[in-house]
């Protein structure tokens, strides 16, 4: 008995139609679109600030003048710029020196629980509002604050020490608020140093301090430079800490930008000061990146 033939037959030689999914490039652009949109807003805002910096007061969008940049060449503004760069540099150096032992301890912890505890303790300043941290420093460093009361209770001083509204108080606040930015890249760089290098140095008779100084630190130098650069860039544009802890006695450039806007409504002068601060910070960061890349290439060549 013959079976009935099917009414339809697949065409020979015609491949089946395959489903075409989204290409990897399209998916990548899709996931990057929020970040690109955010960066686009920042770039647009920067261009607006640049345009206002060459305007005139009352005619920010139609006028054109370089008087705001010429004003920054006056001794008062140059002193403010140098003060900003000096405090940002000192805070970066101090933060890195304090961060190195903490980062080394974090990179050598084997217990996941202890590593999480250290990480939470390091990230705590980033989780607390910057305004609250500054008010905390006011409570600690004030004339009737905890530190002065403790020193007088121990008989070390007879009268309160003025720790606020000067560069020392601002420096302590800058170091504390930016400390996590120094620890994280240094810990990441030290975690990348293989234990075999330390074991080889110890086998050759080096002490622990010599191993740390001659092996771990040189190989972690890119992370150290990155941490110092992050702290410098963060503190160079700091506003809350110098305003609350330094008042008008520590006129960092970000505070002067605020003063030009709030009481004076001089948008061109404030924009010019912001542009100068951004360009100076970017130039220093570019130099730091060049040094870091060169050091990284030297380490890769030596390995």
XYZ file of C-alpha atoms in Angstrom:
303
model
C 0.000 0.000 0.000
C 1.505 3.265 -1.106
C 1.729 6.190 1.317
C 0.302 9.470 0.046
C 2.896 11.987 -1.003
C 3.002 15.272 0.937
C 1.404 18.155 -0.837
C 4.342 20.442 -0.187
C 8.048 19.705 -0.469
C 10.961 21.746 0.925
C 12.889 23.446 -1.819
C 16.270 21.850 -2.225
C 19.255 24.106 -1.923
C 17.376 26.914 -0.168
C 18.820 27.498 3.319
C 16.451 27.982 6.220
C 15.944 31.567 7.253
C 18.026 32.229 10.405
C 17.085 34.642 13.079
C 19.348 37.614 13.116
C 19.994 38.928 16.620
C 21.324 42.296 17.708
C 24.977 42.713 16.845
C 27.543 43.006 19.669
C 28.403 46.530 18.551
C 24.773 47.624 18.816
C 24.476 46.069 22.260
C 27.657 47.820 23.384
C 26.370 51.202 22.197
C 23.030 50.494 23.871
C 24.673 49.873 27.248
C 27.001 52.849 26.819
C 24.227 55.265 25.872
C 23.419 56.407 29.464
C 27.094 57.132 30.161
C 27.516 58.861 26.810
C 24.423 60.970 27.499
C 25.795 61.962 30.911
C 29.185 62.845 29.409
C 27.419 64.835 26.709
C 25.641 66.912 29.344
C 28.946 67.556 31.130
C 30.659 68.576 27.892
C 27.791 70.896 26.999
C 27.934 72.482 30.461
C 31.700 72.929 30.143
C 31.266 74.661 26.790
C 28.671 77.002 28.292
C 31.069 77.877 31.117
C 33.807 78.503 28.563
C 31.522 80.820 26.600
C 30.541 82.781 29.715
C 34.194 83.159 30.702
C 34.825 85.357 27.650
C 31.645 87.367 28.116
C 31.014 90.548 30.036
C 28.958 91.099 33.161
C 25.351 91.570 32.109
C 26.091 90.342 28.570
C 27.449 86.849 29.176
C 26.150 85.423 25.882
C 26.561 88.386 23.558
C 29.643 90.228 24.780
C 33.251 89.230 24.283
C 36.101 90.231 26.565
C 39.184 88.672 28.130
C 38.990 90.971 31.140
C 37.989 88.097 33.418
C 41.168 86.191 32.537
C 43.257 89.341 32.912
C 41.756 89.815 36.373
C 43.073 86.386 37.392
C 46.620 87.671 36.868
C 46.250 90.013 39.820
C 48.271 89.041 42.921
C 45.188 88.214 45.002
C 43.854 85.670 42.493
C 47.288 84.232 41.758
C 47.794 83.739 45.491
C 44.456 81.929 45.682
C 45.412 79.655 42.786
C 48.781 78.841 44.330
C 47.107 78.192 47.690
C 44.648 75.818 46.049
C 47.366 73.873 44.241
C 49.578 73.766 47.337
C 46.844 72.449 49.650
C 45.728 69.927 47.034
C 49.322 68.745 46.586
C 50.045 68.498 50.322
C 46.783 66.657 50.937
C 47.610 64.216 48.140
C 51.054 63.483 49.594
C 49.733 63.035 53.146
C 46.794 60.914 52.015
C 49.094 58.628 50.008
C 51.527 58.232 52.908
C 48.654 57.291 55.217
C 47.038 55.063 52.597
C 50.085 52.916 51.796
C 50.086 50.825 55.035
C 46.296 50.489 54.938
C 46.366 49.427 51.287
C 49.166 46.943 51.921
C 47.208 45.393 54.788
C 44.103 45.135 52.634
C 46.003 43.554 49.766
C 47.499 40.860 52.010
C 44.347 39.881 53.913
C 43.269 36.300 53.224
C 40.000 36.337 55.139
C 37.067 37.567 53.023
C 35.301 38.847 56.154
C 38.262 40.965 57.252
C 38.679 42.254 53.712
C 35.036 43.396 53.659
C 35.406 45.058 57.060
C 38.505 46.958 55.908
C 36.785 47.975 52.679
C 33.695 49.212 54.549
C 35.867 51.216 56.946
C 37.789 52.792 54.060
C 34.631 53.641 52.097
C 32.858 55.134 55.118
C 33.879 58.761 54.355
C 32.343 58.405 50.891
C 29.066 57.152 52.374
C 28.665 60.068 54.791
C 27.543 63.447 53.523
C 30.454 65.838 53.054
C 28.628 68.568 54.965
C 28.183 66.279 57.971
C 31.866 65.363 57.891
C 32.840 69.030 57.904
C 30.551 69.756 60.848
C 32.136 66.797 62.613
C 35.533 68.440 62.193
C 34.068 71.640 63.662
C 33.059 69.674 66.756
C 36.494 68.055 67.024
C 38.775 70.991 66.206
C 36.815 73.907 67.688
C 38.199 75.960 70.617
C 35.850 74.059 72.922
C 36.033 70.916 70.836
C 36.943 67.389 71.785
C 40.627 67.676 70.853
C 41.291 70.849 72.829
C 39.356 69.527 75.808
C 41.376 66.292 75.760
C 44.705 68.135 75.511
C 43.801 70.486 78.342
C 42.540 67.571 80.436
C 45.909 65.852 80.003
C 47.708 69.051 80.999
C 49.513 69.345 77.664
C 48.149 72.812 76.918
C 46.776 75.619 79.097
C 44.625 77.352 76.523
C 42.801 76.083 73.424
C 44.763 75.823 70.191
C 43.228 77.507 67.164
C 42.864 74.651 64.686
C 40.001 76.085 62.668
C 39.912 78.852 60.068
C 43.490 78.265 58.995
C 45.294 76.096 56.484
C 46.025 73.300 58.976
C 42.349 72.675 59.688
C 41.493 72.739 55.994
C 44.355 70.353 55.249
C 43.122 67.833 57.815
C 39.632 67.978 56.380
C 40.884 67.543 52.814
C 42.994 64.528 53.742
C 40.163 62.816 55.614
C 37.502 63.289 52.957
C 39.718 62.144 50.071
C 41.462 59.298 51.907
C 39.457 56.483 50.210
C 40.453 57.772 46.770
C 44.079 57.086 47.689
C 43.565 53.687 49.331
C 41.585 51.914 46.608
C 43.982 52.270 43.616
C 47.028 51.580 45.790
C 45.436 48.438 47.244
C 44.531 47.273 43.743
C 48.105 47.800 42.540
C 49.593 46.001 45.546
C 47.194 43.118 45.110
C 48.617 42.678 41.621
C 52.160 42.183 42.954
C 52.761 38.438 42.968
C 53.828 36.844 46.226
C 56.628 35.065 44.383
C 58.580 38.329 44.117
C 58.404 38.838 47.859
C 59.355 35.226 48.526
C 62.321 35.484 46.161
C 63.549 38.656 47.884
C 63.125 37.045 51.307
C 65.049 33.997 50.105
C 67.948 36.263 49.146
C 68.083 37.572 52.719
C 65.978 40.735 52.511
C 64.033 41.764 55.589
C 60.315 42.499 55.495
C 60.935 46.230 55.359
C 63.444 45.808 52.533
C 60.998 43.618 50.613
C 58.300 46.229 51.050
C 60.544 49.160 50.138
C 62.480 47.603 47.258
C 59.894 45.239 45.743
C 56.307 46.118 46.662
C 56.531 49.913 46.513
C 58.324 50.168 43.137
C 55.929 47.692 41.522
C 52.940 49.543 43.023
C 54.114 52.964 41.852
C 51.463 53.302 39.083
C 48.705 52.794 41.658
C 50.371 55.245 44.041
C 50.560 57.913 41.351
C 46.950 57.257 40.367
C 45.791 57.604 43.979
C 47.726 60.841 44.427
C 46.255 62.216 41.194
C 42.697 61.389 42.251
C 43.168 63.059 45.633
C 44.758 66.116 44.024
C 41.964 66.544 41.472
C 39.280 66.001 44.098
C 40.707 68.483 46.586
C 41.662 71.120 44.032
C 37.964 71.672 43.348
C 36.838 71.238 46.958
C 34.360 73.815 48.195
C 32.573 72.638 51.351
C 35.671 71.777 53.395
C 37.592 75.058 52.847
C 34.419 77.100 53.286
C 33.448 75.571 56.644
C 36.876 74.812 58.097
C 38.739 77.776 56.642
C 36.096 80.411 56.243
C 37.245 83.397 54.259
C 40.740 83.112 55.764
C 41.645 80.250 53.409
C 40.447 81.559 50.038
C 40.761 78.510 47.822
C 39.720 79.050 44.229
C 36.425 77.145 44.500
C 35.383 79.434 47.381
C 36.246 82.471 45.270
C 34.128 81.114 42.420
C 31.208 80.876 44.835
C 31.796 84.434 46.055
C 31.827 85.756 42.511
C 28.452 84.140 41.828
C 26.474 84.435 45.066
C 26.892 88.071 46.180
C 28.354 89.651 43.036
C 26.561 87.749 40.223
C 29.739 88.093 38.177
C 29.343 84.993 36.011
C 32.245 85.748 33.610
C 34.773 86.075 36.443
C 33.513 82.896 38.123
C 33.567 81.018 34.815
C 37.102 82.181 34.024
C 38.319 81.029 37.444
C 36.629 77.664 36.903
C 38.179 77.258 33.464
C 41.654 78.039 34.808
C 41.175 75.542 37.627
C 39.974 72.821 35.241
C 42.804 73.398 32.763
C 45.440 73.390 35.513
C 44.058 70.193 37.047
C 43.826 68.458 33.665
C 47.403 69.434 32.834
C 48.691 67.950 36.092
C 46.580 64.810 35.597
C 47.909 64.428 32.048
C 51.475 64.655 33.321
C 50.683 62.104 36.023
C 49.139 59.741 33.463
C 52.215 60.052 31.278
C 54.498 59.192 34.197
C 52.237 56.294 35.208
C 52.141 54.863 31.690
C 55.884 55.146 31.328
C 56.432 53.417 34.661
C 53.981 50.651 33.727
C 55.791 50.031 30.438
C 59.112 49.822 32.301
C 57.671 47.247 34.714
C 56.255 45.187 31.858
C 59.594 45.292 30.053
C 61.463 44.175 33.185
C 59.146 41.216 33.656
